[in-house]
XYZ file of C-alpha atoms in Angstrom:
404
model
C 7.135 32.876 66.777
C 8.329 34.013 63.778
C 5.407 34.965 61.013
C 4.681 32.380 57.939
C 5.294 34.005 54.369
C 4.179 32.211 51.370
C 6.182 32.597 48.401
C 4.542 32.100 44.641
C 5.411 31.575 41.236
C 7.663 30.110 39.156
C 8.663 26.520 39.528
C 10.361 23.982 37.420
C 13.189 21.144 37.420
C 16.576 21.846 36.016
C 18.201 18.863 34.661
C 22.163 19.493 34.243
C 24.065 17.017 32.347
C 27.359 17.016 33.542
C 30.682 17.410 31.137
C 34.083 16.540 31.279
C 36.720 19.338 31.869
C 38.063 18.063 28.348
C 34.577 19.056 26.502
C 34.661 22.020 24.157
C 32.373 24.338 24.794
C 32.244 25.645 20.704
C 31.263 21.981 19.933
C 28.261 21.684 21.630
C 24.546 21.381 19.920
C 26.161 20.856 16.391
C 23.350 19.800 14.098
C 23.839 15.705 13.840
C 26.727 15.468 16.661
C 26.200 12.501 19.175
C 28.422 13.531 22.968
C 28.857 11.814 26.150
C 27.996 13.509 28.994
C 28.094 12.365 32.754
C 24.862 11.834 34.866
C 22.679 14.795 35.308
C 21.753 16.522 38.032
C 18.273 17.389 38.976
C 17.679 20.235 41.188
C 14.834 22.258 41.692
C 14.692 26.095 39.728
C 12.694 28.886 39.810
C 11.568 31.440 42.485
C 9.420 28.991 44.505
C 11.814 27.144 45.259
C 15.308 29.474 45.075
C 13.543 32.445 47.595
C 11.140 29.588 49.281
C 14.011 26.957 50.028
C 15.764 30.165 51.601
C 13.904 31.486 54.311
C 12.936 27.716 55.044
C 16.576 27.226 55.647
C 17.062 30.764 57.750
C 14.373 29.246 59.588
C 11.488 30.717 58.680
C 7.901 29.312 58.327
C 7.167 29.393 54.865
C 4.771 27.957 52.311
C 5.597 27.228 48.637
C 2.602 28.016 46.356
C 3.908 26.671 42.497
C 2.274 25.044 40.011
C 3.285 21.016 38.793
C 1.859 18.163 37.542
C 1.590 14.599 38.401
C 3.908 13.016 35.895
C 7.465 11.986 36.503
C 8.894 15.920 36.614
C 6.682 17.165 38.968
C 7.393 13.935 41.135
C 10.813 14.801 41.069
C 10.570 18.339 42.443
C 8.006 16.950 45.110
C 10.449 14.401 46.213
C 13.233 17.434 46.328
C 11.281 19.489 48.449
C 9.794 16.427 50.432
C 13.566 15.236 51.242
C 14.432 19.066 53.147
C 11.043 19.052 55.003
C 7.687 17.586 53.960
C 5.683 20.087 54.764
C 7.305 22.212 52.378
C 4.483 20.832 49.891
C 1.374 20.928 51.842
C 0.606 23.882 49.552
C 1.713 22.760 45.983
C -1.183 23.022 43.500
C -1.164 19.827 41.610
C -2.871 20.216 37.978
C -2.731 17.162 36.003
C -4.373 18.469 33.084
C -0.719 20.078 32.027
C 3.007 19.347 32.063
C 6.031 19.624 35.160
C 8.016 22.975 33.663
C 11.015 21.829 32.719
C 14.741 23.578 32.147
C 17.919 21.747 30.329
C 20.274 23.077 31.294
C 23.740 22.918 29.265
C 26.646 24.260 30.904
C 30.072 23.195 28.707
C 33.187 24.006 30.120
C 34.333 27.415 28.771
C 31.316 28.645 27.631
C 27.714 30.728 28.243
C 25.272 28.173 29.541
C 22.591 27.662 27.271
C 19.095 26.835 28.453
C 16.421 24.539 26.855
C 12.926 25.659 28.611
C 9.597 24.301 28.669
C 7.397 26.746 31.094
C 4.557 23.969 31.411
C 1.941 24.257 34.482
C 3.540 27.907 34.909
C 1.727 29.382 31.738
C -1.900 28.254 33.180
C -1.175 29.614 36.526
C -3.805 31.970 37.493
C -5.532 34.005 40.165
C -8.318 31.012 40.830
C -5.335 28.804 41.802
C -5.025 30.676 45.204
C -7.832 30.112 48.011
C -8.324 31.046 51.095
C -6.022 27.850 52.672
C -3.163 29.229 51.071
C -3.121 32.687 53.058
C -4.150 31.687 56.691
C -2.242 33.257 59.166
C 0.036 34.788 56.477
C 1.972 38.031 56.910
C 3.877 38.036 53.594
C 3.173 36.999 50.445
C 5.816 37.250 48.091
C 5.549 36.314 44.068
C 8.155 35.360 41.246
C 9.231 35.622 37.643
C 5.865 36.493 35.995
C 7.743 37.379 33.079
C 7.465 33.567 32.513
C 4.371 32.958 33.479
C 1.660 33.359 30.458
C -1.381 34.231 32.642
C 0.589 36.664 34.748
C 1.771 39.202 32.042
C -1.060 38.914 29.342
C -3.502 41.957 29.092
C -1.303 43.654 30.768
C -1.171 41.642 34.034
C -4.806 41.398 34.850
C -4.480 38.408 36.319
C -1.226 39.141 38.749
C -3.093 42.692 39.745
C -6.000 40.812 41.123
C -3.668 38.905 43.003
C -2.262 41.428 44.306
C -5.186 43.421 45.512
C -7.199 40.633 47.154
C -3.730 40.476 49.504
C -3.817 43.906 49.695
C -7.773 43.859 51.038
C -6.851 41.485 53.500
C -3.733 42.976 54.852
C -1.280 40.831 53.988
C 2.766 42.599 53.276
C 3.504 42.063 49.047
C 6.713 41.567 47.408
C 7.494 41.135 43.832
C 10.279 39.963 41.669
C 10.902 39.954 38.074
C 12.859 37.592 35.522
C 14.625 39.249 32.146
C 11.599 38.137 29.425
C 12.877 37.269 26.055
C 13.062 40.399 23.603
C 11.759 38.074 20.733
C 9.089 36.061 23.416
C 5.490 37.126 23.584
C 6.918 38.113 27.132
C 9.459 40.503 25.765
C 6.579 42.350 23.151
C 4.200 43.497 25.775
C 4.056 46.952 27.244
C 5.912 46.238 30.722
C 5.188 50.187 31.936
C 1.472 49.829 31.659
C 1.408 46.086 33.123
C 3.701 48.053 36.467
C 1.367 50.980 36.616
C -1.435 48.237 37.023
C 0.176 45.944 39.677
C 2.727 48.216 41.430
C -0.261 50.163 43.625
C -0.676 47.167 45.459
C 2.792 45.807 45.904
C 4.798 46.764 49.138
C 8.248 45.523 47.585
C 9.235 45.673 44.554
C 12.880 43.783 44.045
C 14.014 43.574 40.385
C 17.489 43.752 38.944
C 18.527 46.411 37.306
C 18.978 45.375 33.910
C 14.845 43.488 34.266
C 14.233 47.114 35.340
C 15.794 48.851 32.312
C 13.913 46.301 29.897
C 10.832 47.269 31.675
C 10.249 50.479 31.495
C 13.732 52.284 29.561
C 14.891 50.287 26.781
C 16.545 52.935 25.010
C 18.620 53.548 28.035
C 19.502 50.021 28.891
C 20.637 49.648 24.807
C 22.844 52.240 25.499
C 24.679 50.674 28.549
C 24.814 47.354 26.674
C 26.529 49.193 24.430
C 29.095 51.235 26.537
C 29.790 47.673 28.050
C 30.462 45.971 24.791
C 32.525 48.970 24.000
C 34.435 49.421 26.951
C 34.600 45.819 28.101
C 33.448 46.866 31.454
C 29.796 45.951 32.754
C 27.052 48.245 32.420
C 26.695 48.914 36.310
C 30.131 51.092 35.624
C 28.053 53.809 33.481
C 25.251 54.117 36.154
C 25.047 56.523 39.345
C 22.931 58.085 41.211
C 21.089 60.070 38.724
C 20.457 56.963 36.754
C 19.188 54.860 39.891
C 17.281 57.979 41.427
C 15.022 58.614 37.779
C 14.195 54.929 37.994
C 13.329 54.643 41.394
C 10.749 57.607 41.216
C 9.106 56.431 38.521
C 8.233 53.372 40.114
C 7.505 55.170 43.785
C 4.953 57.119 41.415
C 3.266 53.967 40.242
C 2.790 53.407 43.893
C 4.865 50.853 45.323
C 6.171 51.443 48.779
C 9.941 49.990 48.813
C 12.061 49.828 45.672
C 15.463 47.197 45.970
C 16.910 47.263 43.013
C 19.602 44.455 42.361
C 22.887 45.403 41.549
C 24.844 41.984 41.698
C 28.570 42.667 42.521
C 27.418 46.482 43.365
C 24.972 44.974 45.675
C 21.633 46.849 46.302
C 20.216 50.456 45.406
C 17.115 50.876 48.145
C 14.420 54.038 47.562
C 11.146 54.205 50.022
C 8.356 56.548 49.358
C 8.028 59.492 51.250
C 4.536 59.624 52.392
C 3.928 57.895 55.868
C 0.286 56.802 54.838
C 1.749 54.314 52.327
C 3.419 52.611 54.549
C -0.100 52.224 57.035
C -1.017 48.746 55.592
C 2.458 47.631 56.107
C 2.266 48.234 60.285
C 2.228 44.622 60.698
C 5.474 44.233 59.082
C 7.228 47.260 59.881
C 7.657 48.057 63.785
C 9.570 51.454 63.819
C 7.721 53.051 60.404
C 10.109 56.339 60.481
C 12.877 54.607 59.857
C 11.539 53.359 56.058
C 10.332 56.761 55.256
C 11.705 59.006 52.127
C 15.169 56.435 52.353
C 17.744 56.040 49.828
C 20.814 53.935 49.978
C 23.241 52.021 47.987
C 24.366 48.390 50.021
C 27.708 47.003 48.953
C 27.965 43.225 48.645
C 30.322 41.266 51.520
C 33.647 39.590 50.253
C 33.427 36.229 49.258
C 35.014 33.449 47.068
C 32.091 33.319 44.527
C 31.915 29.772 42.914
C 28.675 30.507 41.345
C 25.879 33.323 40.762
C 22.896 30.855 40.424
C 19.823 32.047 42.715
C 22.189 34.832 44.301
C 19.312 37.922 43.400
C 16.540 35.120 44.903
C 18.546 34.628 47.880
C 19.419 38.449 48.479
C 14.934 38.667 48.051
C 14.892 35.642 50.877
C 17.066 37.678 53.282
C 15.605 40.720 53.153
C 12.201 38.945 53.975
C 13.689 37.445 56.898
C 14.764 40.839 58.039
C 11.015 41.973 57.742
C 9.692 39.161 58.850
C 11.540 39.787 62.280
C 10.871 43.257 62.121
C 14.596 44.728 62.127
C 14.732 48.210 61.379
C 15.930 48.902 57.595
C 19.497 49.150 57.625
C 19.948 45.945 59.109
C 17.403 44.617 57.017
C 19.773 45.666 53.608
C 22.919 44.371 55.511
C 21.033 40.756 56.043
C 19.981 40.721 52.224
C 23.657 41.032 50.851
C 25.103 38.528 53.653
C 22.871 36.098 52.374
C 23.465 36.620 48.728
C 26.640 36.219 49.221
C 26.705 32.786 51.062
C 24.139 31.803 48.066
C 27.348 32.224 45.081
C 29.793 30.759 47.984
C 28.218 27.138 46.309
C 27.411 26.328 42.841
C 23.321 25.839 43.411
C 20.944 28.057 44.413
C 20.128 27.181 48.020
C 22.543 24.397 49.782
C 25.137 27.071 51.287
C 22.465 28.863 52.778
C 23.166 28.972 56.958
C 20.317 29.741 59.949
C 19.975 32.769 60.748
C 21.923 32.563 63.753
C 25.131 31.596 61.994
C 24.348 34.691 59.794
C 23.798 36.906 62.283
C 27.248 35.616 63.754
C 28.999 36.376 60.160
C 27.535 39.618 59.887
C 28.298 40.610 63.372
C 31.804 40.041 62.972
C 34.290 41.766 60.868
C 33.334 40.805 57.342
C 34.572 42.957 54.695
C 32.646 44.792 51.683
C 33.407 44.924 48.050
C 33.616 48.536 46.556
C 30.516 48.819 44.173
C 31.433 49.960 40.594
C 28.480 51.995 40.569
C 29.211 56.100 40.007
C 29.244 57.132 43.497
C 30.294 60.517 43.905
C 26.496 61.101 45.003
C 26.606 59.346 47.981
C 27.921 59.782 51.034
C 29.440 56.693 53.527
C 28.356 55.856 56.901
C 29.399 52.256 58.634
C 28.953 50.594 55.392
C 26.810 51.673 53.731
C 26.135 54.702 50.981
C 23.505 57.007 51.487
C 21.964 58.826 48.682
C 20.804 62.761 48.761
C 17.263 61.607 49.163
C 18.042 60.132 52.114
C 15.766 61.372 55.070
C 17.995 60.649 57.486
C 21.104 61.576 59.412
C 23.048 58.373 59.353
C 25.730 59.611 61.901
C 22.990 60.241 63.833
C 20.165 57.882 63.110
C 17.488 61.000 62.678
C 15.953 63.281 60.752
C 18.156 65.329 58.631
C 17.618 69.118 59.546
């Protein structure tokens, strides 16, 4: 039997009114303006549900750990969840004593969506909220968007490194994801290294997107991309390589973590391990063949597709790259899993209803499914049966082994 993950965070409703294909997108929100829209759509947003919903659907035993309330919101989201499998909110933690987090989401044709959020229950999650029913029989515990979580970031992320280390104690596999905090937020003012350096020593894998990553901990940097992108009219992932990937990865491997995926979106994903075989000792009930994770670096190109949508894409990459671990594949299929599901994910316009069993993606990926060409700089790298391998790469991968 496969092992049960849990996967924490973030949770809200997104309500989506619907417009016409006639509706301007440069008259929405005008101060006084009255405009018929269509009925809304309610769907369920955040990491709880985007990664959670995910490896439920590639078949995997999972519990959803968020945070609601009992008003008419947080009924919504349970009825949601209750209508793909009820189980799927045996572990919900019901506070009544705050509000359902909420997202509007307006989406004009022709136009940047705009987004109206209320982070509700989300803010008061804490490290209280998760007992000892929550992790029995657990093998993976993976956790979500802190950046929009109050409790999570403040004092530099006391409250997500306890977390963290209690799973650690009891031997539990940790993964963590980020969300882009808003520069002018109380999220976007705090000092993201030092909160990392505290929580990163006792996560496993640590999956944020690039651009999270350059907020994080090289802001200078990622204001000069932005700026070579406005300039150029190209996106920023055409000014990084190797170099740029390789300086961000250490400095996270020397905070601690084990596994670094960074999230590339059309490039796909940049993958760094640590180096050291005792940091990956606590992981032995996750990871069968442990040479095969050690002192890695690879770049893994995204599969061809007919995108109709990017929403939940980097939380459905996260959910198949679980589901690789959680079956114990060896890396490199692992990374090939991750993109296939990402890119079923933006074949639909939500975050989670195109997302197939894991048989029917282990039939696509099996087969002859083609790879986009990742804009990143890759003169670095050198190709093997799909995938780029970086010069820190410990192994041969014509070979399989040790590079000599």
């Amino acid at each position: 039997m496969d092992k049960t993950a849990v996967v924490a965070g973030h949770i809200c409703l997104d309500i989506i009114p619907e417009f016409s294909s006639q509706d301007k997108g440069q008259t929405i929100l005008r101060p006084g303006g009255l405009y018929n829209v269509e009925s809304p759509k309610f769907t369920t947003g955040g990491a709880v549900p985007n990664t959670g919903l995910a490896l439920h659907r590639l078949g995997f035993p999972v519990n959803l750990l968020g945070k609601i309330s009992q008003d008419m919101f947080g009924n919504e989201i349970q009825g949601i969840l209750k209508r793909e499998d009820e189980s799927l909110c045996n572990h919900m933690i019901i506070d009544s004593s705050s509000s359902t987090s909420y997202t509007v989401v307006i989406n004009p044709p022709g136009t940047d969506r705009i987004f109206l959020h209320n982070a509700g229950a989300n803010d008061t999650f804490n490290s209280s909220d998760i007992d000892d029913s929550h992790l029995q029989n657990v093998s993976l515990f993976h956790f979500g968007y802190p950046p929009l979580m109050k409790r999570m970031y403040e004092r530099n992320g006391v409250e997500l490194s306890t977390i963290f280390k209690r799973l650690k104690s009891i031997g539990i596999t940790t993964s963590l994801d980020m969300a882009l905090p808003d520069p002018a937020s109380e999220s976007g003012k705090i000092d993201w290294k030092e909160l990392l350096e505290n929580v990163l020593p006792y996560v496993d894998i640590f999956l944020p997107s690039l651009e999270e990553l350059l907020f994080m901990i090289d802001r200078c940097l990622l204001e000069n991309l932005k700026k070579k992108e406005r300039e150029m009219g190209q996106p920023m992932q055409y000014f990084v390589g190797q170099d740029i990937l390789e300086s961000l990865s250490k400095q996270l491997l020397n905070y601690g973590v084990a596994i670094v995926v960074i999230k590339l979106g059309e490039s796909g994903l940049y993958v760094r391990t640590q180096s050291e075989k005792n940091r990956f000792s606590s992981l032995s009930k996750s990871i069968t063949h442990v040479e095969d994770w050690i002192g890695r670096e690879m770049m893994v190109p995204c599969y061809k597709v007919e995108s109709v949508g990017a929403t939940g894409a980097g939380d459905s990459t996260i959910a198949g790259f679980l589901g690789g671990l959680l079956k114990g594949l060896p890396l490199k299929e692992i990374v090939n899993y991750a993109c296939a599901v990402g890119a079923y994910c933006v074949e639909a316009v939500d975050a989670t209803s195109n997302i197939p069993s894991w048989e029917e993606l282990d039939k696509r990926v099996s087969s002859d499914w083609g790879r986009m060409n990742p804009v990143i700089k890759k003169d670095k790298f050198n190709f093997e049966s799909g995938i780029f391998y970086g010069p820190n790469d410990s192994l041969d991968p014509s070979e399989g082994g040790p590079k000599l």
